[in-house]
Coordinates of N, CA and C in Angstrom, one line a residue:
M11 N 154.0 158.4 225.1 CA 154.1 159.1 226.4 C 154.6 158.1 227.4
S12 N 155.6 158.5 228.2 CA 156.1 157.7 229.3 C 155.4 158.0 230.6
K13 N 155.2 157.0 231.4 CA 154.6 157.2 232.7 C 155.6 157.8 233.7
P14 N 155.1 158.7 234.6 CA 155.9 159.2 235.7 C 156.4 158.0 236.5
N15 N 157.6 158.0 237.0 CA 158.3 156.9 237.6 C 158.4 157.2 239.1
P16 N 157.4 156.7 240.0 CA 157.5 157.0 241.4 C 158.8 156.4 242.0
G17 N 159.4 157.1 242.9 CA 160.6 156.7 243.6 C 161.8 157.4 243.0
T18 N 161.6 158.0 241.8 CA 162.8 158.7 241.2 C 162.6 160.2 241.3
A19 N 163.7 160.9 241.0 CA 163.6 162.4 241.1 C 162.7 162.9 240.1
V20 N 161.9 163.9 240.5 CA 161.0 164.6 239.7 C 161.9 165.5 238.7
A21 N 161.4 165.6 237.5 CA 162.1 166.4 236.5 C 162.4 167.8 237.0
Q22 N 163.6 168.4 236.8 CA 163.9 169.7 237.2 C 163.1 170.7 236.3
I23 N 162.2 171.4 237.0 CA 161.3 172.3 236.3 C 161.1 173.5 237.1
T24 N 161.1 174.7 236.5 CA 160.8 175.9 237.2 C 159.7 176.6 236.5
I25 N 158.7 177.0 237.3 CA 157.5 177.6 236.7 C 157.2 178.9 237.4
P26 N 157.0 180.0 236.7 CA 156.7 181.3 237.3 C 155.4 181.3 238.0
T27 N 155.3 182.1 239.1 CA 154.1 182.3 239.8 C 153.5 183.7 239.6
V28 N 152.2 183.8 239.9 CA 151.6 185.1 239.6 C 152.1 186.2 240.5
D29 N 152.7 185.8 241.7 CA 153.2 186.8 242.6 C 154.6 187.2 242.3
G30 N 155.2 186.7 241.2 CA 156.5 187.1 240.8 C 157.6 186.1 241.3
G31 N 157.2 185.1 242.0 CA 158.2 184.0 242.4 C 158.3 182.9 241.4
T32 N 158.7 181.8 241.9 CA 158.8 180.6 241.1 C 158.5 179.3 241.9
I33 N 158.0 178.3 241.2 CA 157.9 177.0 241.8 C 159.0 176.2 241.1
T34 N 159.8 175.5 242.0 CA 160.9 174.7 241.4 C 160.7 173.3 241.9
L35 N 160.6 172.4 240.9 CA 160.5 170.9 241.1 C 161.8 170.3 240.9
G36 N 162.0 169.1 241.5 CA 163.2 168.3 241.3 C 164.4 168.6 242.1
Q37 N 164.2 169.4 243.2 CA 165.2 169.8 244.1 C 164.8 169.5 245.5
P38 N 165.7 169.1 246.4 CA 165.4 168.9 247.8 C 164.7 170.1 248.4
K39 N 163.8 169.9 249.4 CA 163.1 171.0 250.1 C 163.1 170.5 251.6
D40 N 162.6 171.4 252.4 CA 162.5 171.0 253.9 C 161.2 170.3 254.1
R41 N 160.2 170.3 253.2 CA 158.9 169.7 253.4 C 158.5 168.9 252.2
W42 N 157.4 168.1 252.5 CA 156.8 167.5 251.4 C 156.1 168.5 250.5
S43 N 155.8 168.2 249.3 CA 155.1 169.1 248.4 C 154.0 168.4 247.6
M44 N 152.9 169.1 247.3 CA 151.9 168.6 246.5 C 151.7 169.5 245.3
L45 N 151.8 169.0 244.1 CA 151.6 169.8 242.9 C 150.3 169.4 242.2
F46 N 149.4 170.3 242.0 CA 148.2 170.1 241.2 C 148.3 170.8 239.9
V47 N 148.1 170.1 238.8 CA 148.0 170.7 237.5 C 146.6 170.8 237.1
Y48 N 146.2 172.0 236.6 CA 144.8 172.2 236.1 C 144.9 172.6 234.7
R49 N 143.7 172.4 234.0 CA 143.6 172.7 232.5 C 143.7 174.1 232.2
G50 N 143.2 175.0 233.0 CA 143.3 176.4 232.8 C 141.9 177.1 233.0
R51 N 142.0 178.4 232.7 CA 140.8 179.3 233.0 C 139.5 178.8 232.2
H52 N 139.7 178.2 231.1 CA 138.6 177.7 230.3 C 137.8 176.6 230.9
C53 N 138.3 175.9 232.0 CA 137.7 174.7 232.5 C 136.9 174.9 233.8
P54 N 135.6 174.8 233.7 CA 134.7 174.9 234.9 C 134.9 173.8 235.9
R55 N 135.3 172.6 235.5 CA 135.5 171.5 236.4 C 136.8 171.8 237.3
C56 N 137.7 172.5 236.6 CA 139.0 172.8 237.4 C 138.6 173.8 238.5
K57 N 137.7 174.8 238.2 CA 137.4 175.8 239.2 C 136.7 175.1 240.4
R58 N 135.8 174.2 240.1 CA 135.1 173.5 241.2 C 136.2 172.8 242.1
F59 N 137.1 172.0 241.4 CA 138.1 171.3 242.2 C 139.0 172.2 243.0
L60 N 139.5 173.3 242.3 CA 140.4 174.2 243.0 C 139.7 175.0 244.1
N61 N 138.4 175.3 243.9 CA 137.7 176.0 245.0 C 137.6 175.1 246.2
K62 N 137.4 173.8 246.0 CA 137.3 172.8 247.1 C 138.7 172.7 247.7
L63 N 139.8 172.7 246.9 CA 141.1 172.7 247.5 C 141.4 173.9 248.3
N64 N 141.0 175.1 247.8 CA 141.2 176.3 248.6 C 140.4 176.3 249.9
A65 N 139.3 175.7 249.9 CA 138.5 175.7 251.2 C 139.1 174.8 252.2
V66 N 139.9 173.8 251.9 CA 140.6 173.0 252.8 C 142.1 173.2 252.9
L67 N 142.6 174.2 252.2 CA 144.0 174.5 252.1 C 144.8 174.5 253.4
P68 N 144.2 175.1 254.5 CA 145.0 175.0 255.8 C 145.3 173.6 256.2
A69 N 144.4 172.7 256.0 CA 144.7 171.3 256.4 C 145.9 170.7 255.6
W70 N 145.9 171.1 254.4 CA 147.0 170.6 253.5 C 148.3 171.3 253.9
T71 N 148.3 172.6 254.0 CA 149.6 173.4 254.2 C 150.1 173.1 255.6
D72 N 149.3 172.6 256.6 CA 149.9 172.2 257.8 C 150.9 171.1 257.7
R73 N 150.7 170.3 256.6 CA 151.5 169.1 256.4 C 152.6 169.2 255.2
M74 N 152.2 170.1 254.2 CA 153.1 170.1 253.0 C 152.8 171.4 252.3
D75 N 153.8 171.8 251.4 CA 153.6 172.9 250.5 C 152.6 172.5 249.4
V76 N 151.8 173.4 248.9 CA 150.9 173.1 247.9 C 151.0 174.2 246.8
A77 N 151.1 173.7 245.6 CA 151.2 174.6 244.4 C 150.3 174.1 243.3
V78 N 149.7 175.0 242.6 CA 148.8 174.7 241.5 C 149.3 175.4 240.2
V79 N 149.4 174.7 239.1 CA 149.9 175.3 237.9 C 149.1 174.9 236.7
S80 N 149.2 175.8 235.7 CA 148.6 175.5 234.4 C 149.4 176.1 233.3
A81 N 149.0 175.9 232.0 CA 149.7 176.5 230.9 C 149.2 177.9 230.6
D82 N 148.2 178.4 231.3 CA 147.6 179.7 231.1 C 148.7 180.8 231.1
T83 N 148.3 181.9 230.5 CA 149.1 183.1 230.7 C 149.0 183.7 232.1
R84 N 149.9 184.5 232.5 CA 149.9 185.1 233.8 C 148.6 185.9 234.0
Q85 N 148.1 186.6 233.0 CA 146.8 187.3 233.2 C 145.6 186.4 233.4
K86 N 145.6 185.3 232.7 CA 144.5 184.4 232.9 C 144.5 183.8 234.3
A87 N 145.7 183.4 234.8 CA 145.9 182.9 236.1 C 145.5 183.9 237.2
L88 N 146.0 185.1 237.0 CA 145.6 186.2 237.9 C 144.1 186.5 237.9
D89 N 143.5 186.4 236.8 CA 142.0 186.6 236.7 C 141.3 185.5 237.5
D90 N 141.8 184.3 237.4 CA 141.2 183.2 238.2 C 141.4 183.4 239.7
Q91 N 142.6 183.8 240.0 CA 143.0 184.0 241.4 C 142.1 185.1 242.0
K92 N 141.9 186.2 241.3 CA 141.1 187.3 241.8 C 139.6 186.9 241.9
E93 N 139.1 186.3 240.8 CA 137.7 185.9 240.8 C 137.3 184.9 241.9
F94 N 138.2 184.0 242.2 CA 137.8 182.9 243.1 C 138.5 183.0 244.5
G95 N 139.4 184.0 244.6 CA 140.0 184.2 245.9 C 141.0 183.1 246.4
W96 N 141.6 182.5 245.4 CA 142.5 181.4 245.7 C 143.7 181.9 246.5
N97 N 144.1 181.0 247.5 CA 145.2 181.4 248.4 C 146.4 180.5 248.2
F98 N 146.3 179.5 247.4 CA 147.5 178.6 247.1 C 148.5 179.3 246.2
E99 N 149.7 178.8 246.1 CA 150.7 179.3 245.2 C 150.3 178.9 243.8
L100 N 150.2 179.9 242.9 CA 149.6 179.7 241.6 C 150.7 180.0 240.5
G101 N 151.0 178.9 239.7 CA 151.9 179.0 238.6 C 151.2 179.1 237.3
F102 N 152.0 179.6 236.3 CA 151.4 179.8 235.0 C 152.5 179.5 233.9
D103 N 152.1 179.4 232.7 CA 153.1 179.2 231.6 C 153.8 177.9 231.6
L104 N 153.1 176.8 232.1 CA 153.6 175.5 232.0 C 153.8 175.2 230.5
S105 N 155.0 174.8 230.1 CA 155.3 174.6 228.7 C 154.9 173.2 228.3
E106 N 154.8 172.9 227.0 CA 154.5 171.6 226.6 C 155.6 170.6 226.9
D107 N 156.8 171.0 226.9 CA 158.0 170.2 227.3 C 157.9 169.8 228.7
Q108 N 157.5 170.8 229.6 CA 157.3 170.5 231.0 C 156.2 169.6 231.3
M109 N 155.1 169.8 230.5 CA 153.9 168.8 230.7 C 154.4 167.4 230.4
R110 N 155.1 167.3 229.3 CA 155.6 165.9 228.9 C 156.6 165.4 229.9
A111 N 157.4 166.2 230.4 CA 158.4 165.8 231.4 C 157.7 165.2 232.7
L112 N 156.6 165.8 233.0 CA 155.8 165.3 234.1 C 154.9 164.1 233.8
G113 N 154.9 163.7 232.5 CA 154.1 162.6 232.1 C 152.6 162.9 231.9
L114 N 152.2 164.2 231.8 CA 150.9 164.6 231.7 C 150.3 164.4 230.3
Y115 N 149.0 164.2 230.2 CA 148.4 164.2 228.9 C 148.3 165.6 228.4
V116 N 148.5 165.9 227.1 CA 148.5 167.2 226.6 C 147.3 167.3 225.5
S117 N 146.5 168.4 225.6 CA 145.4 168.5 224.7 C 145.6 169.8 223.8
E118 N 145.1 169.7 222.6 CA 144.9 170.9 221.7 C 143.6 171.5 222.0
P119 N 143.5 172.8 221.9 CA 142.2 173.4 222.1 C 141.2 172.9 221.1
L120 N 139.9 172.8 221.4 CA 138.9 172.4 220.5 C 138.5 173.6 219.6
S121 N 138.7 174.8 220.1 CA 138.4 176.0 219.3 C 139.1 177.2 219.9
E122 N 139.1 178.3 219.3 CA 139.8 179.5 219.8 C 139.0 180.0 221.0
T123 N 137.7 179.7 221.1 CA 137.0 180.2 222.3 C 137.3 179.4 223.5
E124 N 137.8 178.2 223.4 CA 138.2 177.4 224.5 C 139.5 178.0 225.1
T125 N 140.5 178.0 224.4 CA 141.8 178.6 224.8 C 142.7 178.8 223.6
D126 N 143.8 179.5 223.7 CA 144.7 179.8 222.6 C 146.0 179.0 222.5
R127 N 146.1 177.9 223.3 CA 147.4 177.2 223.4 C 147.1 175.8 223.8
V128 N 148.1 174.9 223.6 CA 148.0 173.5 224.2 C 147.9 173.6 225.7
F129 N 147.3 172.7 226.3 CA 147.2 172.7 227.8 C 147.4 171.3 228.3
A130 N 147.7 171.2 229.6 CA 147.8 169.9 230.3 C 146.5 169.5 230.8
E131 N 146.2 168.2 230.8 CA 145.1 167.6 231.5 C 145.4 167.5 232.9
P132 N 144.5 167.3 233.8 CA 144.7 167.3 235.3 C 145.8 166.3 235.8
G133 N 146.5 166.7 236.8 CA 147.4 165.8 237.4 C 147.7 166.2 238.9
A134 N 148.1 165.3 239.7 CA 148.5 165.6 241.1 C 149.7 164.8 241.4
F135 N 150.7 165.4 242.0 CA 152.0 164.8 242.3 C 152.4 165.1 243.7
A136 N 152.6 164.0 244.5 CA 153.2 164.2 245.8 C 154.7 164.0 245.8
I137 N 155.4 164.9 246.3 CA 156.9 164.9 246.2 C 157.5 164.9 247.6
R138 N 158.4 164.0 247.8 CA 159.1 163.9 249.1 C 160.0 165.1 249.2
P139 N 160.5 165.3 250.5 CA 161.4 166.4 250.7 C 162.7 166.2 249.9
D140 N 163.1 165.0 249.6 CA 164.3 164.8 248.8 C 164.2 165.0 247.3
G141 N 163.0 165.4 246.9 CA 162.7 165.7 245.5 C 162.3 164.5 244.7
T142 N 162.0 163.3 245.3 CA 161.5 162.2 244.6 C 160.0 162.1 244.6
L143 N 159.5 161.5 243.6 CA 158.0 161.3 243.4 C 157.5 160.2 244.3
M144 N 156.5 160.5 245.1 CA 155.9 159.5 246.0 C 154.6 159.0 245.4
L145 N 153.8 159.9 244.8 CA 152.5 159.5 244.3 C 152.1 160.3 243.1
V146 N 151.4 159.6 242.2 CA 151.0 160.3 240.9 C 149.6 160.0 240.6
E147 N 148.9 161.0 240.2 CA 147.5 160.8 239.7 C 147.4 161.7 238.5
I148 N 147.2 161.1 237.3 CA 147.0 161.9 236.1 C 145.7 161.4 235.4
S149 N 145.1 162.3 234.6 CA 143.9 162.1 233.9 C 144.1 162.6 232.4
N150 N 143.3 161.9 231.6 CA 143.3 162.4 230.2 C 142.2 163.3 229.9
G151 N 141.4 163.7 230.9 CA 140.3 164.6 230.7 C 139.9 165.2 232.0
P152 N 138.9 166.2 231.9 CA 138.6 167.0 233.1 C 137.8 166.3 234.1
A153 N 137.1 165.2 233.9 CA 136.2 164.6 234.8 C 136.8 163.8 235.9
A154 N 138.0 163.3 235.7 CA 138.6 162.4 236.7 C 139.5 163.2 237.6
R155 N 139.2 163.4 238.9 CA 139.9 164.1 239.9 C 140.0 163.4 241.2
P156 N 141.1 163.5 241.9 CA 141.2 162.8 243.2 C 140.3 163.4 244.2
D157 N 139.8 162.6 245.2 CA 139.0 163.1 246.3 C 140.0 163.7 247.3
L158 N 139.9 165.0 247.5 CA 140.9 165.8 248.3 C 141.0 165.3 249.7
E159 N 139.8 164.9 250.3 CA 139.9 164.4 251.7 C 140.6 163.0 251.8
E160 N 140.3 162.1 250.9 CA 141.0 160.8 250.8 C 142.5 161.0 250.5
L161 N 142.8 161.9 249.6 CA 144.2 162.1 249.2 C 145.0 162.6 250.4
L162 N 144.4 163.6 251.1 CA 145.1 164.2 252.2 C 145.3 163.2 253.3
D163 N 144.3 162.4 253.6 CA 144.3 161.4 254.6 C 145.4 160.4 254.3
G164 N 145.5 160.0 253.0 CA 146.5 159.0 252.6 C 147.9 159.6 252.7
M165 N 148.0 160.9 252.4 CA 149.3 161.5 252.4 C 149.8 161.7 253.9
I166 N 148.9 162.0 254.8 CA 149.3 162.1 256.2 C 149.8 160.7 256.7
F167 N 149.1 159.7 256.3 CA 149.5 158.3 256.7 C 150.9 158.0 256.1
N168 N 151.1 158.3 254.9 CA 152.4 158.1 254.2 C 153.5 158.8 254.9
I169 N 153.2 160.1 255.2 CA 154.3 161.0 255.8 C 154.6 160.5 257.2
E170 N 153.5 160.3 258.0 CA 153.7 159.9 259.4 C 154.4 158.5 259.6
N171 N 154.1 157.6 258.6 CA 154.6 156.2 258.7 C 155.8 156.0 257.8
D172 N 156.3 157.0 257.1 CA 157.4 156.9 256.2 C 157.2 155.7 255.3
R173 N 156.0 155.6 254.6 CA 155.6 154.5 253.8 C 156.5 154.5 252.5
P174 N 156.8 153.3 252.0 CA 157.6 153.2 250.8 C 156.7 153.6 249.5
V175 N 157.4 153.9 248.5 CA 156.8 154.2 247.2 C 156.1 152.9 246.7
R176 N 154.9 153.0 246.1 CA 154.3 151.8 245.6 C 154.1 152.0 244.1
G177 N 153.8 150.9 243.4 CA 153.5 151.0 242.0 C 154.7 151.3 241.1
T178 N 155.8 150.7 241.4 CA 157.1 151.0 240.7 C 157.3 149.9 239.6
A179 N 156.5 148.9 239.5 CA 156.7 147.9 238.4 C 155.7 148.1 237.3

């Protein structure tokens, strides 16, 4: 597995959203973007994290676009969105090739009751308007997640001060 390379263009990836649109990475945009990858409907830790994100979403969207994606089917993603009332852009069907292009850890289901396909472990990616990667946080399991308040505070500082990419060596 290769590490994501901050300061370089994010892989060109298009992911469908539950509302019929798409999330496109690796292309210039008018704003900064934050992409959160979650394990899927089977993960209770993901729900807690994403419920916290949803509760503070306006503070995030004041500064940047926010999207959340998983390898789940559209129906599973819709079921989560309806059950938890999530307001962020929600993508589904993240492929194994896309997971690997982002440098994510990929897991096989432990059983059929967990889920029916490979899935990505959690990740967070801050992307500059020019499509380059500013910040990466990836985990190989469900327990390691960024603190949303600290992450947002740091991103506001980076945006307002046009901070350079770090950790490139």
